[in-house]
Structures are given as C-alpha cells and as structure tokens.
Amino acid sequence: MSTTGESVLSNGVAAMDLHADSTPSITPDSEIQQAPPAAPTPASPTAEEVVEGLSTEEPKVVPMSTQSLATTLAPADQLWSTSRDKAVKLRMEGSGPGSETPVTIHQLFLETVEKSGDQTALIFKQNGQTASLTWREYYEQCRAAAKSFLKLGLERFHGVGILGFNSPEWFISDIGCIFAGGLAAGIYTTNSAEACQYVAANCEANILVVENQKQLDKILEVKNQLPHLKAIVQYKGELQQKTPFLYSWEEFMNLGKDVPDERLNAMIDGQRANECCTLIYTSGTTGNPKGVMLSQDNITWTARTSSGLISKNYGQEILISYLPLSHVAAQMIDIWISMSFAGTTHFAEPDALKGSLVNTLREARPTCFLGVPRVWEKMQER
C-alpha cells in the first residue's frame, strides 16, 4: 500500500502524501538508454562569475547540526490534512520501497553533495557563454538564497512564488525557499496578472521571484492585492526602477550574508519529511487555479524510487530542463530525480518549444529526456 492522503483546502489547495507505490497526482479535484561515457563538461567559473553576489571563497558543506539520515517525523495522526502547516501520517510498509526511511529535501541534497560535490550539476548560458555549477556550488547558493529569504522575513509555511522560465535561479529559489521553511510555488509564465495574484494570495506569498520586466509588470499591477507580500526579486535583466521592496538577483543573494549559519541550520534541522514544502498549481483554464500540497517525503521518496527503476550510471546522466517547472513532472525530473543520481542538467533557451530545443539537444546530448506528446511529434516531423 502507498501512504496516501488527499484533501482540498477551503481556499482551493489540495494535500496529498504517499510513501510507496504511487506518485503524486496534480489533479486535486479529483528509458533510458545506457549512458555513454560522460562527456567533458565546460570549465566551471567561480560562483561569483556564475551568480553574482556570492563570495568566491571555497564552498564548504555545512552539515546538519542535529538530524541524522533517519529523520524524525513530525507527530501526525491522519493521512491527509487541510492545513499547510500540519504534518501527515506516513503509511509505512514492512519491506520494499514503502519501507525506506523518509528523508528531507536537505538530506537528499546533502547526500549528493557528499558523494559528488565536485561534479557538474547545472550547465547554462550566461552572457552568451557556457557556465556551470558543481553540486557543491549549487548547494551553497541554495543556502545563500535561503538566508536571504530569512532576511526578507519569509514566514514558516508561507509561499515563495516563482514566475519565469527554467534557469539556475528558478532551481535555487525553489530549494532555498524550502531550506528557509517556506512553500515553493511555481507560477505559469503565461498567467495573466489576475491569475498571478490569485496564486500568490492563495499561498500567502511573502516573496515573489520573477524572471524579467515582463513578469514583474504583472506583479506590480496587483501588488496592492497581496497583503502578505514583502519583497520581489528579479533575476534577469537590469531593474528599470528602484523601490524598497524590489531587488536584483545580485542584491538578493547578498542580503543574507549576515544571517548566521546557526539560524539557517536550526530551520533546516526543524523540518520533517512529512511536512508540506511545495505547492503545485493547476493552470486555471477552467476556473481558479487549484494547488496540491506536496510533502518533503512526497518529493524525496518519488525521486529516489523512480531513480531506482531506471537503468542509469550514477553521476553520468545528462538531462535538459525545458518544460514548465510549474508542472510536477518537469519539476520532479529536472530538480529532484536528477539530484537523486547526481545528474547534469542543461537549461534550454526560453524559445525551446518554438524550435531552439533541437540546438540544445545537439549540444547537450542528453541520456535522459522527458517529452510531452507534442515534442515527440515535432521531432518525428523533422
């Protein structure tokens, strides 16, 4: 049996937790070929060259101060919850995948860093040049982002909405939010200002991370309707205005430099695998967007179990991130399953589905690739 619990909040958010033989559904109302030898990866620039604002000091993995791999679960007596701050009970099995010890996002990430810290995690274009981050650099930047979220006043179980195309900043914002105790919530880039407002209000977002001026304009249009909003971060392009609540990516990543490691470690140590950490929203084409609450166990168990079902070479698989990260499938493959086997993720260009994806495919030569039917149809047509 899988650990399953599902509910819908009065504000339209659904909760589900499972620990064995099924994967999260995003409907709340409701091969991998043997990998070739790893190709040489581009030389990694310093962390400061890749994401401005971080120190160039040698990154150091900061271990958890009190947690062991066997995470202590938060007390819970129900398999489902209608509250984002309430833990859910996991239905554990005596053997098989459902018997595996639940782990948190941080534990999964730290395990990969300890095994493969110097291997390339992310490859992307920056100012027309190829840049990359190792798993250790990636982890440190997620910690830096988490400290900045804390500095901005991110409250426990409040949202961080992320509105933009796939990028290292998207990944870092998502994981940094979780490290800081918030709920990561992807917002569709095609959403209207009104739809963005609905999602941000629904998750009581304290911070919104947007890609560029186009997406920022949507948020500014509805900012007065977001009482919980404390700050907006723009991660691409120059800021066209200066306001006390608006930060560039460089400014944001520098904000938390004076936040002690102890404060962040305490937040991470206090998290439990059966607590909510992510919200996946529907597109809202037939009504208001509906959200699914995913626990840390939902994500880590699905990532590790799915990874165990495929033929792979640890630390040698190559993926491409191009499908909307607001969808659970893309998020699971690109961020979490890749993390479980220390894969290398290449980021496609924003116009990937308009034709540039083929260029990324030729350059990256992925060993793992997720495609929706229309993508396969287009490949066949070519």
Coordinates of C-alpha atoms in Angstrom, one line a residue:
M1 CA 0.0 0.0 0.0
S2 CA 1.1 3.5 -0.6
T3 CA 0.9 6.2 2.0
T4 CA -1.9 8.3 0.6
G5 CA -3.9 11.1 1.9
E6 CA -5.6 13.8 -0.1
S7 CA -7.7 16.8 0.7
V8 CA -8.7 20.1 -0.6
L9 CA -8.4 23.3 1.4
S10 CA -11.2 25.7 1.6
N11 CA -9.0 28.1 -0.4
G12 CA -8.5 25.6 -3.2
V13 CA -5.3 23.9 -2.1
A14 CA -5.1 20.1 -2.1
A15 CA -2.9 18.0 0.2
M16 CA -1.6 14.5 -0.5
D17 CA 1.1 12.3 1.0
L18 CA 2.3 9.0 -0.3
H19 CA 5.4 6.9 0.5
A20 CA 5.2 3.7 -1.5
D21 CA 4.0 2.6 -4.9
S22 CA 2.3 5.6 -6.5
T23 CA 3.3 9.1 -7.5
P24 CA 1.7 12.5 -6.7
S25 CA -1.3 13.4 -8.8
I26 CA -1.6 17.1 -9.8
T27 CA -5.4 16.7 -10.2
P28 CA -6.7 17.9 -6.8
D29 CA -10.3 17.5 -7.6
S30 CA -10.0 14.9 -8.4
E31 CA 14.1 4.6 -20.9
I32 CA 16.7 5.3 -20.5
Q33 CA 19.4 4.0 -22.8
Q34 CA 22.7 3.0 -21.2
A35 CA 24.6 6.2 -20.8
P36 CA 27.7 6.8 -22.8
P37 CA 30.9 7.8 -21.1
A38 CA 30.5 11.2 -19.6
A39 CA 31.4 14.0 -22.0
P40 CA 33.8 16.6 -20.8
T41 CA 32.0 19.5 -19.3
P42 CA 32.9 23.1 -19.6
A43 CA 35.2 24.5 -17.0
S44 CA 33.2 25.9 -14.1
P45 CA 33.6 29.6 -13.5
T46 CA 33.7 30.8 -9.9
A47 CA 30.5 31.0 -8.1
E48 CA 30.7 34.8 -8.3
E49 CA 31.0 34.6 -12.1
V50 CA 28.0 32.4 -12.3
V51 CA 25.6 34.0 -10.0
E52 CA 26.7 37.5 -8.9
G53 CA 26.8 38.5 -5.3
L54 CA 28.3 35.4 -3.7
S55 CA 31.7 35.1 -2.2
T56 CA 34.5 33.4 -4.2
E57 CA 35.7 31.6 -1.1
E58 CA 35.9 27.8 -1.4
P59 CA 32.4 26.4 -0.8
K60 CA 32.0 24.3 2.3
V61 CA 29.2 21.9 3.0
V62 CA 27.6 22.8 6.3
P63 CA 26.3 19.6 7.9
M64 CA 23.1 19.3 9.7
S65 CA 23.7 20.0 13.4
T66 CA 21.3 17.5 14.9
Q67 CA 19.5 15.5 12.3
S68 CA 20.6 12.0 11.2
L69 CA 19.6 10.3 8.0
A70 CA 16.7 8.7 9.8
T71 CA 14.5 11.7 10.0
T72 CA 12.2 12.0 13.0
L73 CA 8.8 12.6 11.6
A74 CA 6.5 15.3 13.0
P75 CA 3.6 13.9 15.1
A76 CA 0.6 13.2 12.9
D77 CA -2.5 11.0 13.3
Q78 CA -4.1 11.5 9.9
L79 CA -3.1 10.5 6.3
W80 CA -4.4 13.8 5.0
S81 CA -4.6 17.4 6.1
T82 CA -6.4 20.5 5.1
S83 CA -3.8 22.8 6.6
R84 CA -0.4 23.5 5.0
D85 CA 1.3 23.7 8.4
K86 CA 0.0 20.3 9.6
A87 CA 2.1 17.1 9.2
V88 CA 0.6 14.0 7.7
K89 CA 0.9 10.4 8.8
L90 CA 3.0 8.1 6.5
R91 CA 1.8 4.6 5.9
M92 CA 5.0 2.6 6.1
E93 CA 5.5 -0.9 4.8
G94 CA 7.5 -3.7 6.3
S95 CA 9.6 -4.3 3.2
G96 CA 10.1 -2.9 -0.3
P97 CA 10.1 0.7 -1.4
G98 CA 7.5 1.6 1.1
S99 CA 9.7 0.7 4.0
E100 CA 12.5 3.1 3.1
T101 CA 13.4 5.7 5.8
P102 CA 11.8 9.1 4.9
V103 CA 14.3 11.8 4.3
T104 CA 14.0 15.6 3.8
I105 CA 15.0 17.7 0.8
H106 CA 18.1 18.8 2.6
Q107 CA 19.2 15.3 3.4
L108 CA 18.7 14.2 -0.2
F109 CA 20.7 17.2 -1.4
L110 CA 23.5 16.8 1.2
E111 CA 23.9 13.1 0.3
T112 CA 24.5 14.0 -3.3
V113 CA 27.0 16.8 -2.4
E114 CA 28.9 14.4 -0.2
K115 CA 29.2 11.8 -2.9
S116 CA 29.6 14.1 -6.0
G117 CA 30.3 17.6 -4.8
D118 CA 32.8 18.4 -7.5
Q119 CA 30.8 17.0 -10.4
T120 CA 28.8 19.3 -12.6
A121 CA 25.2 19.8 -11.6
L122 CA 23.9 22.6 -13.8
I123 CA 25.0 23.9 -17.3
F124 CA 23.6 27.1 -18.7
K125 CA 24.2 30.1 -20.9
Q126 CA 25.3 33.4 -19.3
N127 CA 26.0 36.4 -21.4
G128 CA 26.3 34.2 -24.4
Q129 CA 28.9 31.9 -22.8
T130 CA 28.6 28.4 -21.3
A131 CA 28.7 28.4 -17.5
S132 CA 28.2 25.7 -14.9
L133 CA 27.8 25.0 -11.2
T134 CA 29.1 21.9 -9.4
W135 CA 26.9 20.2 -6.9
R136 CA 28.7 21.8 -4.0
E137 CA 28.4 25.3 -5.6
Y138 CA 24.8 24.7 -6.3
Y139 CA 24.2 23.6 -2.7
E140 CA 26.0 26.7 -1.3
Q141 CA 23.9 29.0 -3.5
C142 CA 20.7 27.4 -2.3
R143 CA 21.9 28.1 1.3
A144 CA 22.7 31.7 0.4
A145 CA 19.3 32.1 -1.1
A146 CA 17.7 30.6 2.0
K147 CA 19.5 33.1 4.2
S148 CA 18.3 35.9 2.0
F149 CA 14.7 34.7 2.2
L150 CA 15.0 34.6 6.0
K151 CA 16.4 38.1 6.0
L152 CA 13.4 39.3 3.9
G153 CA 11.1 37.9 6.5
L154 CA 9.9 34.7 4.9
E155 CA 7.5 33.1 7.4
R156 CA 7.1 29.4 8.1
F157 CA 4.7 27.7 5.6
H158 CA 4.2 30.9 3.6
G159 CA 4.8 30.9 -0.1
V160 CA 7.6 32.0 -2.4
G161 CA 6.1 32.3 -5.9
I162 CA 8.5 31.8 -8.8
L163 CA 7.5 33.2 -12.1
G164 CA 9.9 32.6 -15.0
F165 CA 11.4 30.2 -17.5
N166 CA 13.7 27.4 -16.4
S167 CA 17.0 28.6 -15.0
P168 CA 19.5 28.0 -12.2
E169 CA 17.8 30.9 -10.4
W170 CA 14.5 29.0 -10.6
F171 CA 16.1 25.9 -9.0
I172 CA 17.9 27.9 -6.4
S173 CA 14.9 29.9 -5.4
D174 CA 12.8 26.7 -5.1
I175 CA 15.3 24.9 -2.9
G176 CA 16.3 28.0 -1.0
C177 CA 12.7 28.6 -0.1
I178 CA 12.3 25.1 1.2
F179 CA 15.5 25.3 3.2
A180 CA 14.2 28.5 4.8
G181 CA 10.9 26.9 5.8
G182 CA 8.7 28.3 3.1
L183 CA 6.5 26.7 0.4
A184 CA 7.8 26.8 -3.1
A185 CA 5.1 27.7 -5.7
G186 CA 5.7 27.8 -9.4
I187 CA 3.6 30.3 -11.3
Y188 CA 2.9 29.8 -15.1
T189 CA 4.7 32.4 -17.2
T190 CA 1.6 32.6 -19.4
N191 CA -0.6 33.6 -16.4
S192 CA -2.4 36.9 -16.5
A193 CA -1.8 39.4 -13.7
E194 CA -5.1 38.3 -12.2
A195 CA -4.1 34.6 -12.2
C196 CA -0.7 35.5 -10.7
Q197 CA -2.5 37.4 -8.0
Y198 CA -4.8 34.5 -7.2
V199 CA -1.9 32.0 -6.8
A200 CA 0.2 34.5 -4.8
A201 CA -2.7 35.3 -2.5
N202 CA -3.7 31.7 -2.1
C203 CA -0.3 30.6 -0.8
E204 CA 0.1 33.8 1.2
A205 CA 3.4 34.5 -0.6
N206 CA 5.9 36.6 1.3
I207 CA 8.3 36.9 -1.7
L208 CA 7.8 36.6 -5.4
V209 CA 10.8 35.8 -7.7
V210 CA 10.2 36.9 -11.3
E211 CA 12.3 36.5 -14.4
N212 CA 12.2 39.9 -16.1
Q213 CA 10.4 43.2 -16.5
K214 CA 7.5 41.5 -18.4
Q215 CA 6.7 39.3 -15.4
L216 CA 7.4 42.0 -12.9
D217 CA 4.8 44.2 -14.5
K218 CA 2.1 41.6 -13.8
I219 CA 3.0 41.6 -10.2
L220 CA 3.2 45.4 -9.8
E221 CA -0.3 45.6 -11.3
V222 CA -1.7 43.5 -8.5
K223 CA 0.7 44.2 -5.7
N224 CA -1.8 46.1 -3.6
Q225 CA -4.0 43.0 -3.6
L226 CA -1.2 40.9 -1.9
P227 CA -1.2 41.7 1.8
H228 CA 1.4 39.1 2.7
L229 CA 3.9 40.2 0.0
K230 CA 7.2 41.7 1.5
A231 CA 9.6 41.6 -1.5
I232 CA 10.0 41.0 -5.2
V233 CA 13.2 39.6 -6.7
Q234 CA 14.0 40.0 -10.5
Y235 CA 16.6 37.5 -11.7
K236 CA 17.2 38.5 -15.3
G237 CA 17.8 42.0 -16.8
E238 CA 18.5 45.3 -15.2
L239 CA 16.0 46.8 -12.8
Q240 CA 14.1 49.6 -14.5
Q241 CA 13.1 51.1 -11.2
K242 CA 14.3 51.4 -7.7
T243 CA 11.9 50.7 -4.9
P244 CA 12.5 49.5 -1.3
F245 CA 10.8 46.1 -1.9
L246 CA 12.4 45.3 -5.3
Y247 CA 15.8 43.5 -5.6
S248 CA 18.0 42.3 -8.4
W249 CA 19.3 38.8 -8.2
E250 CA 22.8 40.1 -7.1
E251 CA 21.2 42.2 -4.4
F252 CA 19.1 39.4 -3.2
M253 CA 21.9 36.9 -3.0
N254 CA 23.9 39.4 -0.9
L255 CA 21.1 40.1 1.6
G256 CA 21.6 37.1 3.8
K257 CA 25.4 37.3 4.2
D258 CA 25.0 38.4 7.8
V259 CA 22.4 35.7 8.7
P260 CA 24.3 33.2 10.9
D261 CA 24.7 29.6 9.7
E262 CA 23.2 28.6 13.0
R263 CA 19.9 30.3 12.2
L264 CA 19.6 28.5 8.9
N265 CA 20.7 25.2 10.4
A266 CA 18.1 25.5 13.1
M267 CA 15.4 26.0 10.5
I268 CA 16.6 23.0 8.4
D269 CA 17.0 20.8 11.4
G270 CA 13.5 21.6 12.5
Q271 CA 11.9 20.4 9.2
R272 CA 10.3 16.9 9.0
A273 CA 9.8 14.7 5.9
N274 CA 6.0 14.6 6.5
E275 CA 5.5 18.3 6.3
C276 CA 4.4 20.3 3.3
C277 CA 7.2 22.1 1.3
T278 CA 5.8 22.6 -2.2
L279 CA 2.6 23.7 -3.9
I280 CA 1.8 22.6 -7.5
Y281 CA -1.0 24.7 -9.1
T282 CA -3.2 23.8 -12.0
S283 CA -3.3 26.1 -15.0
G284 CA -6.7 27.5 -14.0
T285 CA -8.1 27.2 -17.6
T286 CA -11.5 26.0 -16.3
G287 CA -11.6 28.0 -13.1
N288 CA -9.4 29.4 -10.4
P289 CA -6.1 27.5 -10.1
K290 CA -6.1 24.7 -7.6
G291 CA -3.0 23.7 -5.7
V292 CA -1.6 20.4 -4.5
M293 CA 0.4 20.3 -1.3
L294 CA 3.4 18.1 -1.5
S295 CA 5.4 17.0 1.5
Q296 CA 9.2 16.6 1.5
D297 CA 8.6 12.8 1.6
N298 CA 6.4 13.1 -1.5
I299 CA 9.3 14.6 -3.4
T300 CA 12.3 12.6 -2.0
W301 CA 10.6 9.2 -2.0
T302 CA 9.3 9.7 -5.5
A303 CA 12.7 10.9 -6.7
R304 CA 14.7 8.0 -5.1
T305 CA 12.2 5.3 -6.0
S306 CA 11.8 6.5 -9.6
S307 CA 15.6 6.7 -9.9
G308 CA 15.9 3.1 -8.8
L309 CA 13.5 1.9 -11.5
I310 CA 15.6 3.1 -14.5
S311 CA 19.0 2.0 -16.0
K312 CA 21.5 4.7 -15.1
N313 CA 25.1 5.5 -14.3
Y314 CA 25.4 7.5 -11.1
G315 CA 26.9 10.9 -11.8
Q316 CA 26.9 10.5 -15.6
E317 CA 23.4 11.1 -16.7
I318 CA 22.6 14.2 -18.7
L319 CA 19.2 16.0 -18.8
I320 CA 17.6 19.0 -20.4
S321 CA 15.3 21.4 -18.5
Y322 CA 12.8 23.0 -20.8
L323 CA 9.2 22.0 -19.8
P324 CA 7.4 24.3 -17.4
L325 CA 8.6 23.8 -13.9
S326 CA 5.2 24.7 -12.6
H327 CA 4.3 21.1 -13.7
V328 CA 5.1 18.4 -11.2
A329 CA 6.6 16.1 -13.9
A330 CA 9.2 18.6 -15.1
Q331 CA 10.0 19.6 -11.5
M332 CA 10.4 16.0 -10.4
I333 CA 12.7 15.1 -13.3
D334 CA 14.7 18.3 -13.6
I335 CA 15.3 19.1 -10.0
W336 CA 14.7 16.1 -7.8
I337 CA 15.3 12.9 -9.7
S338 CA 18.4 14.4 -11.2
M339 CA 19.5 15.2 -7.7
S340 CA 19.0 11.6 -6.6
F341 CA 21.6 10.3 -9.1
A342 CA 23.8 13.4 -9.4
G343 CA 22.9 14.1 -13.0
T344 CA 23.9 17.1 -15.0
T345 CA 21.1 19.4 -16.1
H346 CA 21.4 21.7 -19.2
F347 CA 19.0 24.6 -19.4
A348 CA 17.3 25.2 -22.8
E349 CA 16.6 28.6 -24.2
P350 CA 13.2 30.2 -23.5
D351 CA 12.1 29.6 -27.1
A352 CA 12.9 25.9 -26.8
L353 CA 9.4 24.8 -27.9
K354 CA 9.5 27.2 -30.8
G355 CA 12.5 25.5 -32.4
S356 CA 15.7 26.1 -30.4
L357 CA 15.3 22.9 -28.4
V358 CA 17.0 20.9 -31.2
N359 CA 20.1 23.0 -30.8
T360 CA 20.2 22.2 -27.1
L361 CA 19.7 18.5 -27.8
R362 CA 22.7 18.5 -30.2
E363 CA 24.9 20.3 -27.7
A364 CA 23.9 18.5 -24.5
R365 CA 23.3 15.0 -26.0
P366 CA 21.0 14.0 -23.1
T367 CA 20.8 10.5 -21.8
C368 CA 17.5 11.2 -20.1
F369 CA 14.8 13.2 -21.7
L370 CA 11.2 13.9 -20.7
G371 CA 8.9 14.9 -23.5
V372 CA 5.2 15.5 -23.9
P373 CA 3.4 14.1 -27.0
R374 CA 3.7 17.3 -29.0
V375 CA 7.5 17.4 -28.5
W376 CA 7.8 13.8 -29.9
E377 CA 5.5 14.7 -32.8
K378 CA 7.7 17.7 -33.7
M379 CA 10.8 15.5 -33.6
Q380 CA 9.2 13.0 -35.9
E381 CA 8.2 15.8 -38.3
R382 CA 11.8 16.9 -38.5

